[in-house]
């Protein structure tokens, strides 16, 4: 991706083809995709007349992991043995369909993805992606060793559809879609913890698919369970009745075992819930779309039923009141 085509803010790279001359758009998009991922061949069905092509790419590294939201007009993407020989980082990719439809093919299998579904594919072996219409896809790329699942197990899961409508897959889909929205809005913070959360969630999803949860070592089992619990909490932050006991019951563990999971990272369950609620509230206070929302309503949206308790917790966490923070964020004296 060249400086003429992209803007970089805190390692977040953005390409939008719209401002470019029509005949430059496809080549710029293709170059950006090759730069952000691995060497690929991309063919636009209207390659003889590229004036109608549109495309965009937003990406950011998260430690050894990278995340991207890619979108555009219909396109066929392939990675051949020649391109693998040219550059083989040995990475795994996850593609989450956000809008439109696609088919990912690898190892003799085809995964037809609708919005919310996702699939895995391995950059060390040939694959293709077909987008027959306009689309948006969120892509996570990471080294195989980061997943704590051996490549042989993964080879049985490539180009298989993970449903975004049931089981852990639904939780993972919602979690990844939320990251994509945050990436589109601005640079992601907390890169390393966020990358760990993504990989733990994916490990849990794979474990559910392969029914190997019981065969995993205890440390991996705990990490996957914590990923499931954290995803569940994030999905229920707005519920003021969310309790440690209720979370433990939902996940069929004791309160004490649940507390121990969080103590391993020097946290408490209730403390982690409060931190997540405060972070979401802080983000709302800086958003121009919520500038007219009352402070108490912002807190209530994220589970703070008592406005006073919200203000005290916010001040303790950030050293300022919610109203002062909002005023500062919007440049109000």
PDB file of N, CA, C and O in Angstrom, residues 126-184:
ATOM      1  N   UNK A 126      -2.967 -23.946  -1.317  1.00  0.00           N
ATOM      2  CA  UNK A 126      -3.792 -23.155  -2.238  1.00  0.00           C
ATOM      3  C   UNK A 126      -5.237 -23.012  -1.754  1.00  0.00           C
ATOM      4  O   UNK A 126      -5.789 -23.927  -1.127  1.00  0.00           O
ATOM      5  N   UNK A 127      -5.830 -21.855  -2.039  1.00  0.00           N
ATOM      6  CA  UNK A 127      -7.241 -21.639  -1.721  1.00  0.00           C
ATOM      7  C   UNK A 127      -7.808 -20.586  -2.652  1.00  0.00           C
ATOM      8  O   UNK A 127      -7.062 -19.857  -3.333  1.00  0.00           O
ATOM      9  N   UNK A 128      -9.135 -20.494  -2.688  1.00  0.00           N
ATOM     10  CA  UNK A 128      -9.809 -19.466  -3.468  1.00  0.00           C
ATOM     11  C   UNK A 128     -10.941 -18.868  -2.645  1.00  0.00           C
ATOM     12  O   UNK A 128     -11.498 -19.530  -1.758  1.00  0.00           O
ATOM     13  N   UNK A 129     -11.267 -17.628  -2.940  1.00  0.00           N
ATOM     14  CA  UNK A 129     -12.432 -16.953  -2.373  1.00  0.00           C
ATOM     15  C   UNK A 129     -13.196 -16.314  -3.525  1.00  0.00           C
ATOM     16  O   UNK A 129     -12.592 -15.626  -4.365  1.00  0.00           O
ATOM     17  N   UNK A 130     -14.499 -16.546  -3.550  1.00  0.00           N
ATOM     18  CA  UNK A 130     -15.346 -15.964  -4.583  1.00  0.00           C
ATOM     19  C   UNK A 130     -16.416 -15.089  -3.948  1.00  0.00           C
ATOM     20  O   UNK A 130     -17.152 -15.545  -3.064  1.00  0.00           O
ATOM     21  N   UNK A 131     -16.485 -13.838  -4.404  1.00  0.00           N
ATOM     22  CA  UNK A 131     -17.522 -12.906  -3.978  1.00  0.00           C
ATOM     23  C   UNK A 131     -18.304 -12.514  -5.224  1.00  0.00           C
ATOM     24  O   UNK A 131     -17.799 -11.760  -6.063  1.00  0.00           O
ATOM     25  N   UNK A 132     -19.524 -13.041  -5.361  1.00  0.00           N
ATOM     26  CA  UNK A 132     -20.315 -12.808  -6.567  1.00  0.00           C
ATOM     27  C   UNK A 132     -20.983 -11.438  -6.583  1.00  0.00           C
ATOM     28  O   UNK A 132     -21.397 -10.959  -7.633  1.00  0.00           O
ATOM     29  N   UNK A 133     -21.121 -10.833  -5.421  1.00  0.00           N
ATOM     30  CA  UNK A 133     -21.741  -9.513  -5.326  1.00  0.00           C
ATOM     31  C   UNK A 133     -20.922  -8.624  -4.412  1.00  0.00           C
ATOM     32  O   UNK A 133     -19.850  -9.014  -3.935  1.00  0.00           O
ATOM     33  N   UNK A 134     -21.399  -7.419  -4.156  1.00  0.00           N
ATOM     34  CA  UNK A 134     -20.702  -6.545  -3.215  1.00  0.00           C
ATOM     35  C   UNK A 134     -20.701  -7.191  -1.833  1.00  0.00           C
ATOM     36  O   UNK A 134     -21.633  -7.919  -1.473  1.00  0.00           O
ATOM     37  N   UNK A 135     -19.684  -6.922  -1.048  1.00  0.00           N
ATOM     38  CA  UNK A 135     -19.491  -7.651   0.200  1.00  0.00           C
ATOM     39  C   UNK A 135     -18.644  -6.857   1.177  1.00  0.00           C
ATOM     40  O   UNK A 135     -17.970  -5.885   0.810  1.00  0.00           O
ATOM     41  N   UNK A 136     -18.667  -7.279   2.434  1.00  0.00           N
ATOM     42  CA  UNK A 136     -17.726  -6.854   3.470  1.00  0.00           C
ATOM     43  C   UNK A 136     -17.338  -8.092   4.258  1.00  0.00           C
ATOM     44  O   UNK A 136     -18.201  -8.900   4.633  1.00  0.00           O
ATOM     45  N   UNK A 137     -16.043  -8.264   4.514  1.00  0.00           N
ATOM     46  CA  UNK A 137     -15.545  -9.408   5.273  1.00  0.00           C
ATOM     47  C   UNK A 137     -14.517  -8.935   6.286  1.00  0.00           C
ATOM     48  O   UNK A 137     -13.671  -8.074   5.982  1.00  0.00           O
ATOM     49  N   UNK A 138     -14.581  -9.499   7.486  1.00  0.00           N
ATOM     50  CA  UNK A 138     -13.579  -9.228   8.523  1.00  0.00           C
ATOM     51  C   UNK A 138     -12.601 -10.389   8.519  1.00  0.00           C
ATOM     52  O   UNK A 138     -13.003 -11.561   8.592  1.00  0.00           O
ATOM     53  N   UNK A 139     -11.314 -10.087   8.412  1.00  0.00           N
ATOM     54  CA  UNK A 139     -10.289 -11.128   8.297  1.00  0.00           C
ATOM     55  C   UNK A 139      -9.308 -11.021   9.454  1.00  0.00           C
ATOM     56  O   UNK A 139      -8.779  -9.941   9.736  1.00  0.00           O
ATOM     57  N   UNK A 140      -9.081 -12.138  10.136  1.00  0.00           N
ATOM     58  CA  UNK A 140      -8.069 -12.234  11.192  1.00  0.00           C
ATOM     59  C   UNK A 140      -6.979 -13.159  10.679  1.00  0.00           C
ATOM     60  O   UNK A 140      -7.271 -14.284  10.228  1.00  0.00           O
ATOM     61  N   UNK A 141      -5.727 -12.727  10.714  1.00  0.00           N
ATOM     62  CA  UNK A 141      -4.603 -13.553  10.258  1.00  0.00           C
ATOM     63  C   UNK A 141      -3.617 -13.716  11.413  1.00  0.00           C
ATOM     64  O   UNK A 141      -3.265 -12.740  12.071  1.00  0.00           O
ATOM     65  N   UNK A 142      -3.168 -14.961  11.643  1.00  0.00           N
ATOM     66  CA  UNK A 142      -2.324 -15.220  12.803  1.00  0.00           C
ATOM     67  C   UNK A 142      -1.462 -16.455  12.554  1.00  0.00           C
ATOM     68  O   UNK A 142      -1.809 -17.331  11.747  1.00  0.00           O
ATOM     69  N   UNK A 143      -0.301 -16.571  13.247  1.00  0.00           N
ATOM     70  CA  UNK A 143       0.530 -17.768  13.127  1.00  0.00           C
ATOM     71  C   UNK A 143      -0.159 -18.947  13.785  1.00  0.00           C
ATOM     72  O   UNK A 143      -0.842 -18.799  14.803  1.00  0.00           O
ATOM     73  N   UNK A 144      -0.012 -20.128  13.226  1.00  0.00           N
ATOM     74  CA  UNK A 144      -0.736 -21.297  13.715  1.00  0.00           C
ATOM     75  C   UNK A 144      -0.421 -21.595  15.170  1.00  0.00           C
ATOM     76  O   UNK A 144      -1.289 -22.028  15.936  1.00  0.00           O
ATOM     77  N   UNK A 145       0.827 -21.350  15.601  1.00  0.00           N
ATOM     78  CA  UNK A 145       1.200 -21.676  16.975  1.00  0.00           C
ATOM     79  C   UNK A 145       0.482 -20.793  17.996  1.00  0.00           C
ATOM     80  O   UNK A 145       0.379 -21.145  19.167  1.00  0.00           O
ATOM     81  N   UNK A 146      -0.031 -19.658  17.557  1.00  0.00           N
ATOM     82  CA  UNK A 146      -0.740 -18.774  18.480  1.00  0.00           C
ATOM     83  C   UNK A 146      -2.092 -19.341  18.888  1.00  0.00           C
ATOM     84  O   UNK A 146      -2.672 -18.929  19.890  1.00  0.00           O
ATOM     85  N   UNK A 147      -2.582 -20.314  18.126  1.00  0.00           N
ATOM     86  CA  UNK A 147      -3.911 -20.847  18.375  1.00  0.00           C
ATOM     87  C   UNK A 147      -3.919 -22.015  19.343  1.00  0.00           C
ATOM     88  O   UNK A 147      -4.958 -22.404  19.853  1.00  0.00           O
ATOM     89  N   UNK A 148      -2.753 -22.602  19.614  1.00  0.00           N
ATOM     90  CA  UNK A 148      -2.648 -23.753  20.520  1.00  0.00           C
ATOM     91  C   UNK A 148      -3.468 -24.949  20.020  1.00  0.00           C
ATOM     92  O   UNK A 148      -3.985 -25.738  20.794  1.00  0.00           O
ATOM     93  N   UNK A 149      -3.604 -25.036  18.703  1.00  0.00           N
ATOM     94  CA  UNK A 149      -4.224 -26.186  18.056  1.00  0.00           C
ATOM     95  C   UNK A 149      -3.277 -26.617  16.937  1.00  0.00           C
ATOM     96  O   UNK A 149      -2.819 -25.765  16.166  1.00  0.00           O
ATOM     97  N   UNK A 150      -2.938 -27.902  16.846  1.00  0.00           N
ATOM     98  CA  UNK A 150      -1.950 -28.326  15.865  1.00  0.00           C
ATOM     99  C   UNK A 150      -2.502 -28.196  14.439  1.00  0.00           C
ATOM    100  O   UNK A 150      -3.709 -28.212  14.201  1.00  0.00           O
ATOM    101  N   UNK A 151      -1.594 -28.064  13.483  1.00  0.00           N
ATOM    102  CA  UNK A 151      -1.982 -27.843  12.090  1.00  0.00           C
ATOM    103  C   UNK A 151      -2.745 -29.019  11.515  1.00  0.00           C
ATOM    104  O   UNK A 151      -3.606 -28.855  10.640  1.00  0.00           O
ATOM    105  N   UNK A 152      -2.466 -30.235  11.993  1.00  0.00           N
ATOM    106  CA  UNK A 152      -3.195 -31.395  11.493  1.00  0.00           C
ATOM    107  C   UNK A 152      -4.676 -31.294  11.845  1.00  0.00           C
ATOM    108  O   UNK A 152      -5.541 -31.582  11.017  1.00  0.00           O
ATOM    109  N   UNK A 153      -4.959 -30.861  13.078  1.00  0.00           N
ATOM    110  CA  UNK A 153      -6.358 -30.663  13.461  1.00  0.00           C
ATOM    111  C   UNK A 153      -6.990 -29.577  12.606  1.00  0.00           C
ATOM    112  O   UNK A 153      -8.126 -29.709  12.136  1.00  0.00           O
ATOM    113  N   UNK A 154      -6.248 -28.501  12.380  1.00  0.00           N
ATOM    114  CA  UNK A 154      -6.776 -27.409  11.572  1.00  0.00           C
ATOM    115  C   UNK A 154      -7.036 -27.830  10.131  1.00  0.00           C
ATOM    116  O   UNK A 154      -7.962 -27.334   9.491  1.00  0.00           O
ATOM    117  N   UNK A 155      -6.213 -28.762   9.612  1.00  0.00           N
ATOM    118  CA  UNK A 155      -6.389 -29.186   8.223  1.00  0.00           C
ATOM    119  C   UNK A 155      -7.734 -29.867   8.005  1.00  0.00           C
ATOM    120  O   UNK A 155      -8.210 -29.962   6.869  1.00  0.00           O
ATOM    121  N   UNK A 156      -8.349 -30.347   9.082  1.00  0.00           N
ATOM    122  CA  UNK A 156      -9.664 -30.980   8.976  1.00  0.00           C
ATOM    123  C   UNK A 156     -10.791 -29.957   9.107  1.00  0.00           C
ATOM    124  O   UNK A 156     -11.966 -30.298   8.954  1.00  0.00           O
ATOM    125  N   UNK A 157     -10.423 -28.696   9.386  1.00  0.00           N
ATOM    126  CA  UNK A 157     -11.430 -27.656   9.622  1.00  0.00           C
ATOM    127  C   UNK A 157     -11.426 -26.555   8.575  1.00  0.00           C
ATOM    128  O   UNK A 157     -12.307 -25.697   8.576  1.00  0.00           O
ATOM    129  N   UNK A 158     -10.426 -26.565   7.682  1.00  0.00           N
ATOM    130  CA  UNK A 158     -10.361 -25.513   6.676  1.00  0.00           C
ATOM    131  C   UNK A 158     -11.563 -25.606   5.742  1.00  0.00           C
ATOM    132  O   UNK A 158     -12.044 -26.694   5.414  1.00  0.00           O
ATOM    133  N   UNK A 159     -12.036 -24.439   5.316  1.00  0.00           N
ATOM    134  CA  UNK A 159     -13.169 -24.348   4.387  1.00  0.00           C
ATOM    135  C   UNK A 159     -14.391 -25.101   4.887  1.00  0.00           C
ATOM    136  O   UNK A 159     -15.118 -25.711   4.109  1.00  0.00           O
ATOM    137  N   UNK A 160     -14.609 -25.061   6.191  1.00  0.00           N
ATOM    138  CA  UNK A 160     -15.853 -25.540   6.775  1.00  0.00           C
ATOM    139  C   UNK A 160     -16.585 -24.338   7.359  1.00  0.00           C
ATOM    140  O   UNK A 160     -15.971 -23.499   8.019  1.00  0.00           O
ATOM    141  N   UNK A 161     -17.864 -24.266   7.152  1.00  0.00           N
ATOM    142  CA  UNK A 161     -18.639 -23.130   7.640  1.00  0.00           C
ATOM    143  C   UNK A 161     -18.896 -23.250   9.138  1.00  0.00           C
ATOM    144  O   UNK A 161     -19.371 -24.259   9.621  1.00  0.00           O
ATOM    145  N   UNK A 162     -18.537 -22.196   9.868  1.00  0.00           N
ATOM    146  CA  UNK A 162     -18.902 -22.073  11.277  1.00  0.00           C
ATOM    147  C   UNK A 162     -20.114 -21.146  11.330  1.00  0.00           C
ATOM    148  O   UNK A 162     -20.033 -19.984  10.924  1.00  0.00           O
ATOM    149  N   UNK A 163     -21.224 -21.659  11.818  1.00  0.00           N
ATOM    150  CA  UNK A 163     -22.440 -20.866  11.853  1.00  0.00           C
ATOM    151  C   UNK A 163     -22.339 -19.745  12.875  1.00  0.00           C
ATOM    152  O   UNK A 163     -21.863 -19.950  13.996  1.00  0.00           O
ATOM    153  N   UNK A 164     -22.792 -18.571  12.479  1.00  0.00           N
ATOM    154  CA  UNK A 164     -22.811 -17.447  13.402  1.00  0.00           C
ATOM    155  C   UNK A 164     -24.144 -17.308  14.110  1.00  0.00           C
ATOM    156  O   UNK A 164     -24.438 -16.257  14.680  1.00  0.00           O
ATOM    157  N   UNK A 165     -24.933 -18.380  14.101  1.00  0.00           N
ATOM    158  CA  UNK A 165     -26.273 -18.295  14.685  1.00  0.00           C
ATOM    159  C   UNK A 165     -26.523 -19.275  15.812  1.00  0.00           C
ATOM    160  O   UNK A 165     -27.630 -19.327  16.349  1.00  0.00           O
ATOM    161  N   UNK A 166     -25.523 -20.060  16.195  1.00  0.00           N
ATOM    162  CA  UNK A 166     -25.740 -21.004  17.283  1.00  0.00           C
ATOM    163  C   UNK A 166     -24.424 -21.347  17.974  1.00  0.00           C
ATOM    164  O   UNK A 166     -23.349 -21.223  17.395  1.00  0.00           O
ATOM    165  N   UNK A 167     -24.537 -21.799  19.234  1.00  0.00           N
ATOM    166  CA  UNK A 167     -23.366 -22.238  19.986  1.00  0.00           C
ATOM    167  C   UNK A 167     -22.336 -21.143  20.202  1.00  0.00           C
ATOM    168  O   UNK A 167     -22.621 -19.946  20.143  1.00  0.00           O
ATOM    169  N   UNK A 168     -21.094 -21.573  20.431  1.00  0.00           N
ATOM    170  CA  UNK A 168     -20.004 -20.616  20.640  1.00  0.00           C
ATOM    171  C   UNK A 168     -19.751 -19.827  19.366  1.00  0.00           C
ATOM    172  O   UNK A 168     -19.299 -18.680  19.409  1.00  0.00           O
ATOM    173  N   UNK A 169     -20.074 -20.432  18.203  1.00  0.00           N
ATOM    174  CA  UNK A 169     -19.889 -19.722  16.945  1.00  0.00           C
ATOM    175  C   UNK A 169     -20.658 -18.416  16.911  1.00  0.00           C
ATOM    176  O   UNK A 169     -20.179 -17.419  16.367  1.00  0.00           O
ATOM    177  N   UNK A 170     -21.851 -18.399  17.500  1.00  0.00           N
ATOM    178  CA  UNK A 170     -22.649 -17.171  17.540  1.00  0.00           C
ATOM    179  C   UNK A 170     -21.975 -16.117  18.403  1.00  0.00           C
ATOM    180  O   UNK A 170     -21.971 -14.925  18.071  1.00  0.00           O
ATOM    181  N   UNK A 171     -21.400 -16.556  19.533  1.00  0.00           N
ATOM    182  CA  UNK A 171     -20.699 -15.625  20.419  1.00  0.00           C
ATOM    183  C   UNK A 171     -19.452 -15.089  19.726  1.00  0.00           C
ATOM    184  O   UNK A 171     -19.172 -13.887  19.748  1.00  0.00           O
ATOM    185  N   UNK A 172     -18.690 -15.996  19.079  1.00  0.00           N
ATOM    186  CA  UNK A 172     -17.483 -15.585  18.376  1.00  0.00           C
ATOM    187  C   UNK A 172     -17.810 -14.619  17.250  1.00  0.00           C
ATOM    188  O   UNK A 172     -17.121 -13.609  17.057  1.00  0.00           O
ATOM    189  N   UNK A 173     -18.864 -14.905  16.501  1.00  0.00           N
ATOM    190  CA  UNK A 173     -19.268 -14.046  15.389  1.00  0.00           C
ATOM    191  C   UNK A 173     -19.604 -12.647  15.881  1.00  0.00           C
ATOM    192  O   UNK A 173     -19.163 -11.638  15.306  1.00  0.00           O
ATOM    193  N   UNK A 174     -20.377 -12.563  16.959  1.00  0.00           N
ATOM    194  CA  UNK A 174     -20.761 -11.261  17.513  1.00  0.00           C
ATOM    195  C   UNK A 174     -19.535 -10.501  18.018  1.00  0.00           C
ATOM    196  O   UNK A 174     -19.396  -9.291  17.803  1.00  0.00           O
ATOM    197  N   UNK A 175     -18.627 -11.211  18.677  1.00  0.00           N
ATOM    198  CA  UNK A 175     -17.414 -10.605  19.225  1.00  0.00           C
ATOM    199  C   UNK A 175     -16.535 -10.048  18.100  1.00  0.00           C
ATOM    200  O   UNK A 175     -16.075  -8.904  18.151  1.00  0.00           O
ATOM    201  N   UNK A 176     -16.327 -10.846  17.038  1.00  0.00           N
ATOM    202  CA  UNK A 176     -15.483 -10.417  15.932  1.00  0.00           C
ATOM    203  C   UNK A 176     -16.121  -9.276  15.152  1.00  0.00           C
ATOM    204  O   UNK A 176     -15.422  -8.346  14.721  1.00  0.00           O
ATOM    205  N   UNK A 177     -17.431  -9.319  14.989  1.00  0.00           N
ATOM    206  CA  UNK A 177     -18.115  -8.229  14.287  1.00  0.00           C
ATOM    207  C   UNK A 177     -17.972  -6.916  15.064  1.00  0.00           C
ATOM    208  O   UNK A 177     -17.830  -5.843  14.468  1.00  0.00           O
ATOM    209  N   UNK A 178     -17.999  -7.004  16.397  1.00  0.00           N
ATOM    210  CA  UNK A 178     -17.822  -5.811  17.222  1.00  0.00           C
ATOM    211  C   UNK A 178     -16.426  -5.234  17.046  1.00  0.00           C
ATOM    212  O   UNK A 178     -16.240  -4.014  16.993  1.00  0.00           O
ATOM    213  N   UNK A 179     -15.416  -6.101  16.947  1.00  0.00           N
ATOM    214  CA  UNK A 179     -14.047  -5.624  16.716  1.00  0.00           C
ATOM    215  C   UNK A 179     -13.949  -4.942  15.361  1.00  0.00           C
ATOM    216  O   UNK A 179     -13.294  -3.908  15.212  1.00  0.00           O
ATOM    217  N   UNK A 180     -14.615  -5.513  14.357  1.00  0.00           N
ATOM    218  CA  UNK A 180     -14.602  -4.903  13.034  1.00  0.00           C
ATOM    219  C   UNK A 180     -15.191  -3.501  13.073  1.00  0.00           C
ATOM    220  O   UNK A 180     -14.652  -2.568  12.459  1.00  0.00           O
ATOM    221  N   UNK A 181     -16.282  -3.328  13.810  1.00  0.00           N
ATOM    222  CA  UNK A 181     -16.898  -1.998  13.915  1.00  0.00           C
ATOM    223  C   UNK A 181     -15.948  -1.020  14.591  1.00  0.00           C
ATOM    224  O   UNK A 181     -15.833   0.141  14.180  1.00  0.00           O
ATOM    225  N   UNK A 182     -15.272  -1.469  15.644  1.00  0.00           N
ATOM    226  CA  UNK A 182     -14.316  -0.596  16.338  1.00  0.00           C
ATOM    227  C   UNK A 182     -13.150  -0.249  15.423  1.00  0.00           C
ATOM    228  O   UNK A 182     -12.665   0.888  15.422  1.00  0.00           O
ATOM    229  N   UNK A 183     -12.684  -1.222  14.635  1.00  0.00           N
ATOM    230  CA  UNK A 183     -11.587  -0.975  13.702  1.00  0.00           C
ATOM    231  C   UNK A 183     -11.997   0.065  12.668  1.00  0.00           C
ATOM    232  O   UNK A 183     -11.215   0.957  12.324  1.00  0.00           O
ATOM    233  N   UNK A 184     -13.219  -0.043  12.171  1.00  0.00           N
ATOM    234  CA  UNK A 184     -13.696   0.923  11.188  1.00  0.00           C
ATOM    235  C   UNK A 184     -13.778   2.328  11.778  1.00  0.00           C
ATOM    236  O   UNK A 184     -13.549   3.319  11.091  1.00  0.00           O
TER     237      UNK A 184
END
